[in-house]
PDB file of C-alpha atoms and ligand atoms in Angstrom:
ATOM      1  CA  UNK A   1      15.027  24.637   0.824  1.00 80.00           C
ATOM      2  CA  UNK A   2      12.112  23.288  -1.202  1.00 90.00           C
ATOM      3  CA  UNK A   3      12.030  19.561  -1.950  1.00 90.00           C
ATOM      4  CA  UNK A   4       9.935  18.522  -4.934  1.00 90.00           C
ATOM      5  CA  UNK A   5       8.124  15.256  -5.677  1.00 92.00           C
ATOM      6  CA  UNK A   6       5.254  13.452  -3.987  1.00 96.00           C
ATOM      7  CA  UNK A   7       5.161  13.132  -0.242  1.00 98.00           C
ATOM      8  CA  UNK A   8       5.716   9.574   0.929  1.00 98.00           C
ATOM      9  CA  UNK A   9       2.822   8.649   3.231  1.00 98.00           C
ATOM     10  CA  UNK A  10       3.003   5.368   5.143  1.00 98.00           C
ATOM     11  CA  UNK A  11      -0.331   4.010   6.353  1.00 98.00           C
ATOM     12  CA  UNK A  12       0.145   1.636   9.297  1.00 98.00           C
ATOM     13  CA  UNK A  13      -2.582  -0.892  10.065  1.00 98.00           C
ATOM     14  CA  UNK A  14      -2.275  -1.422  13.805  1.00 98.00           C
ATOM     15  CA  UNK A  15      -4.495  -4.377  14.706  1.00 98.00           C
ATOM     16  CA  UNK A  16      -3.286  -7.933  14.139  1.00 98.00           C
ATOM     17  CA  UNK A  17      -5.881 -10.311  15.616  1.00 97.00           C
ATOM     18  CA  UNK A  18      -7.853 -12.944  13.714  1.00 97.00           C
ATOM     19  CA  UNK A  19     -11.070 -11.697  12.083  1.00 97.00           C
ATOM     20  CA  UNK A  20     -10.089  -8.117  12.845  1.00 98.00           C
ATOM     21  CA  UNK A  21     -12.082  -5.217  11.477  1.00 98.00           C
ATOM     22  CA  UNK A  22      -8.973  -3.135  10.792  1.00 98.00           C
ATOM     23  CA  UNK A  23      -8.606  -3.990   7.088  1.00 98.00           C
ATOM     24  CA  UNK A  24     -12.101  -2.677   6.336  1.00 98.00           C
ATOM     25  CA  UNK A  25     -11.259   0.711   7.815  1.00 98.00           C
ATOM     26  CA  UNK A  26      -7.764   0.695   6.329  1.00 98.00           C
ATOM     27  CA  UNK A  27      -8.860  -0.187   2.805  1.00 98.00           C
ATOM     28  CA  UNK A  28     -11.379   2.619   2.808  1.00 98.00           C
ATOM     29  CA  UNK A  29      -8.761   5.105   4.050  1.00 98.00           C
ATOM     30  CA  UNK A  30      -6.162   3.897   1.548  1.00 98.00           C
ATOM     31  CA  UNK A  31      -8.691   4.686  -1.180  1.00 98.00           C
ATOM     32  CA  UNK A  32      -9.231   8.179   0.201  1.00 98.00           C
ATOM     33  CA  UNK A  33      -5.498   8.834   0.573  1.00 98.00           C
ATOM     34  CA  UNK A  34      -4.975   7.580  -2.984  1.00 98.00           C
ATOM     35  CA  UNK A  35      -7.218  10.383  -4.245  1.00 97.00           C
ATOM     36  CA  UNK A  36      -5.058  13.041  -2.597  1.00 97.00           C
ATOM     37  CA  UNK A  37      -2.738  14.650  -5.156  1.00 96.00           C
ATOM     38  CA  UNK A  38       0.208  15.181  -2.811  1.00 97.00           C
ATOM     39  CA  UNK A  39       0.879  11.653  -1.618  1.00 98.00           C
ATOM     40  CA  UNK A  40       2.586   8.474  -2.789  1.00 98.00           C
ATOM     41  CA  UNK A  41       1.408   5.620  -0.574  1.00 98.00           C
ATOM     42  CA  UNK A  42       3.067   2.741   1.216  1.00 98.00           C
ATOM     43  CA  UNK A  43       0.997   0.444   3.441  1.00 98.00           C
ATOM     44  CA  UNK A  44       2.379  -1.444   6.438  1.00 98.00           C
ATOM     45  CA  UNK A  45       0.039  -4.082   7.849  1.00 98.00           C
ATOM     46  CA  UNK A  46       1.474  -5.139  11.196  1.00 98.00           C
ATOM     47  CA  UNK A  47      -0.278  -8.498  10.864  1.00 98.00           C
ATOM     48  CA  UNK A  48       2.036  -9.212   7.923  1.00 97.00           C
ATOM     49  CA  UNK A  49       5.155  -7.769   9.528  1.00 96.00           C
ATOM     50  CA  UNK A  50       7.185 -10.156  11.643  1.00 92.00           C
ATOM     51  CA  UNK A  51       8.459  -7.680  14.235  1.00 96.00           C
ATOM     52  CA  UNK A  52       9.733  -9.477  17.340  1.00 95.00           C
ATOM     53  CA  UNK A  53       7.929  -8.664  20.567  1.00 94.00           C
ATOM     54  CA  UNK A  54      11.199  -8.407  22.485  1.00 95.00           C
ATOM     55  CA  UNK A  55      13.391  -5.391  21.795  1.00 95.00           C
ATOM     56  CA  UNK A  56      17.182  -5.468  21.507  1.00 94.00           C
ATOM     57  CA  UNK A  57      19.552  -4.419  24.279  1.00 93.00           C
ATOM     58  CA  UNK A  58      20.832  -0.829  24.112  1.00 88.00           C
ATOM     59  CA  UNK A  59      24.311  -2.021  23.186  1.00 89.00           C
ATOM     60  CA  UNK A  60      23.212  -4.461  20.463  1.00 90.00           C
ATOM     61  CA  UNK A  61      25.367  -4.461  17.334  1.00 91.00           C
ATOM     62  CA  UNK A  62      23.812  -3.472  13.982  1.00 86.00           C
ATOM     63  CA  UNK A  63      24.189  -7.087  12.857  1.00 91.00           C
ATOM     64  CA  UNK A  64      21.786  -8.187  15.593  1.00 93.00           C
ATOM     65  CA  UNK A  65      18.865  -6.189  14.186  1.00 94.00           C
ATOM     66  CA  UNK A  66      16.263  -8.713  12.942  1.00 94.00           C
ATOM     67  CA  UNK A  67      15.639  -8.647   9.206  1.00 95.00           C
ATOM     68  CA  UNK A  68      11.995  -7.580   9.499  1.00 96.00           C
ATOM     69  CA  UNK A  69      12.980  -4.692  11.775  1.00 96.00           C
ATOM     70  CA  UNK A  70      15.623  -3.471   9.346  1.00 96.00           C
ATOM     71  CA  UNK A  71      13.323  -3.791   6.348  1.00 97.00           C
ATOM     72  CA  UNK A  72      10.500  -1.832   7.964  1.00 98.00           C
ATOM     73  CA  UNK A  73      12.976   0.697   9.345  1.00 97.00           C
ATOM     74  CA  UNK A  74      14.149   1.549   5.850  1.00 98.00           C
ATOM     75  CA  UNK A  75      10.561   2.164   4.751  1.00 98.00           C
ATOM     76  CA  UNK A  76       9.809   4.325   7.801  1.00 98.00           C
ATOM     77  CA  UNK A  77      13.017   6.301   7.268  1.00 98.00           C
ATOM     78  CA  UNK A  78      11.866   7.126   3.724  1.00 98.00           C
ATOM     79  CA  UNK A  79       8.486   8.396   4.929  1.00 98.00           C
ATOM     80  CA  UNK A  80       7.459  12.039   5.018  1.00 98.00           C
ATOM     81  CA  UNK A  81       4.249  11.337   6.963  1.00 98.00           C
ATOM     82  CA  UNK A  82       2.455   8.549   8.802  1.00 99.00           C
ATOM     83  CA  UNK A  83      -1.223   7.681   9.147  1.00 98.00           C
ATOM     84  CA  UNK A  84      -2.043   5.193  11.885  1.00 98.00           C
ATOM     85  CA  UNK A  85      -5.192   3.087  11.602  1.00 98.00           C
ATOM     86  CA  UNK A  86      -5.895   2.024  15.166  1.00 98.00           C
ATOM     87  CA  UNK A  87      -8.637   0.294  17.105  1.00 98.00           C
ATOM     88  CA  UNK A  88      -9.229   0.863  20.793  1.00 98.00           C
ATOM     89  CA  UNK A  89      -8.399  -1.963  23.192  1.00 98.00           C
ATOM     90  CA  UNK A  90      -9.140  -1.336  26.868  1.00 98.00           C
ATOM     91  CA  UNK A  91      -9.135   2.448  26.534  1.00 98.00           C
ATOM     92  CA  UNK A  92      -5.888   2.522  24.584  1.00 98.00           C
ATOM     93  CA  UNK A  93      -4.208   1.317  21.396  1.00 98.00           C
ATOM     94  CA  UNK A  94      -3.116  -2.294  20.774  1.00 98.00           C
ATOM     95  CA  UNK A  95       0.190  -3.723  21.944  1.00 98.00           C
ATOM     96  CA  UNK A  96       1.105  -4.578  18.338  1.00 98.00           C
ATOM     97  CA  UNK A  97       1.260  -0.887  17.595  1.00 98.00           C
ATOM     98  CA  UNK A  98       3.335  -0.077  20.681  1.00 98.00           C
ATOM     99  CA  UNK A  99       5.832  -2.756  19.735  1.00 98.00           C
ATOM    100  CA  UNK A 100       6.150  -1.329  16.235  1.00 98.00           C
ATOM    101  CA  UNK A 101       6.571   2.211  17.561  1.00 98.00           C
ATOM    102  CA  UNK A 102       9.184   1.192  20.130  1.00 98.00           C
ATOM    103  CA  UNK A 103      11.422  -0.575  17.631  1.00 97.00           C
ATOM    104  CA  UNK A 104      12.281   2.774  16.018  1.00 97.00           C
ATOM    105  CA  UNK A 105      13.545   6.199  17.071  1.00 96.00           C
ATOM    106  CA  UNK A 106      15.035   8.444  14.382  1.00 96.00           C
ATOM    107  CA  UNK A 107      12.675   7.082  11.741  1.00 98.00           C
ATOM    108  CA  UNK A 108       9.740   8.944  13.345  1.00 98.00           C
ATOM    109  CA  UNK A 109      11.438  12.226  14.146  1.00 98.00           C
ATOM    110  CA  UNK A 110      10.352  15.593  12.746  1.00 98.00           C
ATOM    111  CA  UNK A 111       7.504  14.041  10.749  1.00 98.00           C
ATOM    112  CA  UNK A 112       3.718  14.355  11.078  1.00 98.00           C
ATOM    113  CA  UNK A 113       1.375  11.611  12.245  1.00 99.00           C
ATOM    114  CA  UNK A 114      -2.366  11.405  11.587  1.00 98.00           C
ATOM    115  CA  UNK A 115      -4.915   8.988  13.030  1.00 98.00           C
ATOM    116  CA  UNK A 116      -7.847   6.982  11.757  1.00 98.00           C
ATOM    117  CA  UNK A 117      -9.517   5.246  14.683  1.00 98.00           C
ATOM    118  CA  UNK A 118     -12.365   2.885  15.305  1.00 98.00           C
ATOM    119  CA  UNK A 119     -13.865   0.941  18.162  1.00 98.00           C
ATOM    120  CA  UNK A 120     -16.946   0.520  20.267  1.00 97.00           C
ATOM    121  CA  UNK A 121     -18.559   3.429  22.072  1.00 95.00           C
ATOM    122  CA  UNK A 122     -15.462   5.620  21.986  1.00 94.00           C
ATOM    123  CA  UNK A 123     -14.598   5.300  18.300  1.00 98.00           C
ATOM    124  CA  UNK A 124     -10.975   4.742  19.247  1.00 98.00           C
ATOM    125  CA  UNK A 125     -10.536   8.340  20.398  1.00 98.00           C
ATOM    126  CA  UNK A 126      -8.954   7.297  23.681  1.00 98.00           C
ATOM    127  CA  UNK A 127      -6.461   5.183  21.735  1.00 98.00           C
ATOM    128  CA  UNK A 128      -5.627   8.276  19.695  1.00 98.00           C
ATOM    129  CA  UNK A 129      -5.104  10.448  22.757  1.00 98.00           C
ATOM    130  CA  UNK A 130      -2.658   7.877  24.151  1.00 98.00           C
ATOM    131  CA  UNK A 131      -0.872   7.706  20.817  1.00 98.00           C
ATOM    132  CA  UNK A 132      -0.440  11.477  20.811  1.00 98.00           C
ATOM    133  CA  UNK A 133       1.478  11.210  24.100  1.00 98.00           C
ATOM    134  CA  UNK A 134       3.682   8.431  22.783  1.00 98.00           C
ATOM    135  CA  UNK A 135       4.420  10.208  19.520  1.00 98.00           C
ATOM    136  CA  UNK A 136       5.316  13.440  21.355  1.00 98.00           C
ATOM    137  CA  UNK A 137       8.198  11.516  22.916  1.00 98.00           C
ATOM    138  CA  UNK A 138       9.368  10.594  19.425  1.00 98.00           C
ATOM    139  CA  UNK A 139       9.523  14.230  18.239  1.00 98.00           C
ATOM    140  CA  UNK A 140       6.634  13.940  15.824  1.00 98.00           C
ATOM    141  CA  UNK A 141       3.821  16.395  15.131  1.00 98.00           C
ATOM    142  CA  UNK A 142       0.388  14.829  15.512  1.00 98.00           C
ATOM    143  CA  UNK A 143      -2.236  16.518  13.375  1.00 98.00           C
ATOM    144  CA  UNK A 144      -5.396  17.776  15.023  1.00 98.00           C
ATOM    145  CA  UNK A 145      -8.111  16.325  12.841  1.00 98.00           C
ATOM    146  CA  UNK A 146      -8.913  12.635  12.926  1.00 98.00           C
ATOM    147  CA  UNK A 147     -11.356  10.249  11.360  1.00 98.00           C
ATOM    148  CA  UNK A 148     -13.111   8.019  13.865  1.00 98.00           C
ATOM    149  CA  UNK A 149     -15.751   5.312  13.726  1.00 98.00           C
ATOM    150  CA  UNK A 150     -17.687   4.407  16.849  1.00 98.00           C
ATOM    151  CA  UNK A 151     -19.614   1.112  16.818  1.00 98.00           C
ATOM    152  CA  UNK A 152     -17.424   0.516  13.809  1.00 98.00           C
ATOM    153  CA  UNK A 153     -19.061  -2.614  12.411  1.00 97.00           C
ATOM    154  CA  UNK A 154     -22.311  -0.661  12.037  1.00 97.00           C
ATOM    155  CA  UNK A 155     -20.645   2.180  10.130  1.00 98.00           C
ATOM    156  CA  UNK A 156     -19.739   0.235   6.970  1.00 98.00           C
ATOM    157  CA  UNK A 157     -21.924  -1.508   4.420  1.00 98.00           C
ATOM    158  CA  UNK A 158     -21.409  -5.038   3.041  1.00 96.00           C
ATOM    159  CA  UNK A 159     -18.967  -3.758   0.422  1.00 96.00           C
ATOM    160  CA  UNK A 160     -16.756  -2.065   3.010  1.00 96.00           C
ATOM    161  CA  UNK A 161     -17.896   1.489   2.264  1.00 97.00           C
ATOM    162  CA  UNK A 162     -18.810   3.899   5.060  1.00 98.00           C
ATOM    163  CA  UNK A 163     -22.546   4.422   5.351  1.00 98.00           C
ATOM    164  CA  UNK A 164     -21.946   8.163   5.744  1.00 97.00           C
ATOM    165  CA  UNK A 165     -19.698   8.256   2.685  1.00 97.00           C
ATOM    166  CA  UNK A 166     -19.762  12.037   2.213  1.00 98.00           C
ATOM    167  CA  UNK A 167     -19.128  12.846   5.869  1.00 98.00           C
ATOM    168  CA  UNK A 168     -16.302  10.344   6.112  1.00 98.00           C
ATOM    169  CA  UNK A 169     -14.721  11.615   2.898  1.00 98.00           C
ATOM    170  CA  UNK A 170     -14.809  15.187   4.196  1.00 98.00           C
ATOM    171  CA  UNK A 171     -13.171  14.091   7.452  1.00 98.00           C
ATOM    172  CA  UNK A 172     -10.479  12.146   5.576  1.00 98.00           C
ATOM    173  CA  UNK A 173      -9.756  15.072   3.244  1.00 98.00           C
ATOM    174  CA  UNK A 174      -9.364  17.414   6.167  1.00 98.00           C
ATOM    175  CA  UNK A 175      -6.965  15.028   7.918  1.00 98.00           C
ATOM    176  CA  UNK A 176      -4.991  14.432   4.716  1.00 98.00           C
ATOM    177  CA  UNK A 177      -4.725  18.165   3.941  1.00 98.00           C
ATOM    178  CA  UNK A 178      -3.293  18.842   7.406  1.00 98.00           C
ATOM    179  CA  UNK A 179      -0.931  15.905   7.078  1.00 98.00           C
ATOM    180  CA  UNK A 180       0.273  17.143   3.679  1.00 98.00           C
ATOM    181  CA  UNK A 181       0.900  20.662   5.006  1.00 98.00           C
ATOM    182  CA  UNK A 182       3.045  19.379   7.827  1.00 98.00           C
ATOM    183  CA  UNK A 183       4.747  16.749   5.694  1.00 98.00           C
ATOM    184  CA  UNK A 184       5.813  19.314   3.089  1.00 98.00           C
ATOM    185  CA  UNK A 185       6.847  21.879   5.678  1.00 98.00           C
ATOM    186  CA  UNK A 186       8.881  19.412   7.713  1.00 98.00           C
ATOM    187  CA  UNK A 187      10.447  17.766   4.647  1.00 98.00           C
ATOM    188  CA  UNK A 188      11.747  21.164   3.539  1.00 98.00           C
ATOM    189  CA  UNK A 189      12.936  21.925   7.077  1.00 97.00           C
ATOM    190  CA  UNK A 190      14.776  18.590   7.399  1.00 97.00           C
ATOM    191  CA  UNK A 191      16.482  19.269   4.073  1.00 96.00           C
ATOM    192  CA  UNK A 192      17.515  22.736   5.281  1.00 96.00           C
ATOM    193  CA  UNK A 193      19.063  21.493   8.521  1.00 95.00           C
ATOM    194  CA  UNK A 194      19.059  18.132  10.340  1.00 93.00           C
ATOM    195  CA  UNK A 195      16.597  17.931  13.188  1.00 94.00           C
ATOM    196  CA  UNK A 196      18.370  18.147  16.571  1.00 89.00           C
ATOM    197  CA  UNK A 197      16.535  15.745  18.856  1.00 83.00           C
TER     198      UNK A 197
HETATM  199  C1  LIG B   1      -9.210  -6.659  23.818  1.00 54.32           C
HETATM  200  C2  LIG B   1     -10.253  -5.684  23.350  1.00 54.32           C
HETATM  201  C3  LIG B   1     -10.522  -4.557  24.098  1.00 54.32           C
HETATM  202  C4  LIG B   1     -11.450  -3.618  23.639  1.00 54.32           C
HETATM  203  N1  LIG B   1     -11.639  -2.472  24.361  1.00 54.32           N
HETATM  204  C5  LIG B   1     -12.410  -1.485  23.855  1.00 54.32           C
HETATM  205  C6  LIG B   1     -12.508  -0.233  24.521  1.00 54.32           C
HETATM  206  O1  LIG B   1     -11.910   0.017  25.550  1.00 54.32           O
HETATM  207  N2  LIG B   1     -13.285   0.734  23.968  1.00 54.32           N
HETATM  208  C7  LIG B   1     -13.982   0.525  22.800  1.00 54.32           C
HETATM  209  O2  LIG B   1     -14.670   1.433  22.343  1.00 54.32           O
HETATM  210  N3  LIG B   1     -13.899  -0.672  22.150  1.00 54.32           N
HETATM  211  C8  LIG B   1     -13.144  -1.658  22.642  1.00 54.32           C
HETATM  212  N4  LIG B   1     -13.020  -2.855  21.979  1.00 54.32           N
HETATM  213  C9  LIG B   1     -13.756  -3.027  20.738  1.00 54.32           C
HETATM  214  C10 LIG B   1     -12.808  -2.872  19.559  1.00 54.32           C
HETATM  215  O3  LIG B   1     -12.363  -1.559  19.414  1.00 54.32           O
HETATM  216  C11 LIG B   1     -13.469  -3.351  18.272  1.00 54.32           C
HETATM  217  O4  LIG B   1     -13.811  -4.718  18.472  1.00 54.32           O
HETATM  218  C12 LIG B   1     -12.571  -3.252  17.065  1.00 54.32           C
HETATM  219  O5  LIG B   1     -13.184  -3.895  15.990  1.00 54.32           O
HETATM  220  C13 LIG B   1     -11.211  -3.893  17.305  1.00 54.32           C
HETATM  221  O6  LIG B   1     -10.397  -3.774  16.187  1.00 54.32           O
HETATM  222  P1  LIG B   1      -9.916  -5.033  15.344  1.00 54.32           P
HETATM  223  O7  LIG B   1     -11.197  -5.791  15.008  1.00 54.32           O
HETATM  224  O8  LIG B   1      -9.256  -4.491  14.129  1.00 54.32           O
HETATM  225  O9  LIG B   1      -9.028  -5.842  16.225  1.00 54.32           O
HETATM  226  C14 LIG B   1     -12.140  -3.836  22.428  1.00 54.32           C
HETATM  227  C15 LIG B   1     -11.884  -5.000  21.700  1.00 54.32           C
HETATM  228  C16 LIG B   1     -10.953  -5.911  22.142  1.00 54.32           C
HETATM  229  C17 LIG B   1     -10.648  -7.134  21.307  1.00 54.32           C
END
């Protein structure tokens, strides 16, 4: 079954601390994703999303789900693809991102996930490798290509543009093309038959 219409891509900004660098990376990537013809964009900034740090009990009633969790869950459920903008903290990804991931189950399933990472010497690549393991548990497909920025504050100019604009654009296009292929393929497959987790 072929589903028509733009693919709904949710870009999740994973860092939440004061004076974070995340928005610089995210705003650049949002601009790149906005140029891609296949996607309609939604942006979730975890710093502006009041997800509780403590999860519900397994037997919690639907009425106990906090409002912010329900609201974000509806947006994630509507997504065809996810792009995670993540820094690296202590060789992994930030706790804010793990909390957001753990609040949801079905919302992630049978959808592709791409990564834009940044950090110090590692460019966030170790955070991405940990995220691939986590997202495997949630029945997602993580796309191979990534965009990464090592020594991230040195990689952008004063206006928030990457210094290697052409190289970064090529990397983003490659990631977005792979994400679109999987998003379209899996959207059609989900419409054909529900995913059996
Ligand atoms: C708690 C903490 C741990 C960090 N650990 C690493 C690390 O293991 N590897 C690395 O390359 N950079 C590391 N960094 C550098 C961050 O990736 C870099 O400061 C980045 O800007 C953080 O993203 P944010 O500014 O959006 O919070 C760490 C930064 C913090 C705050």
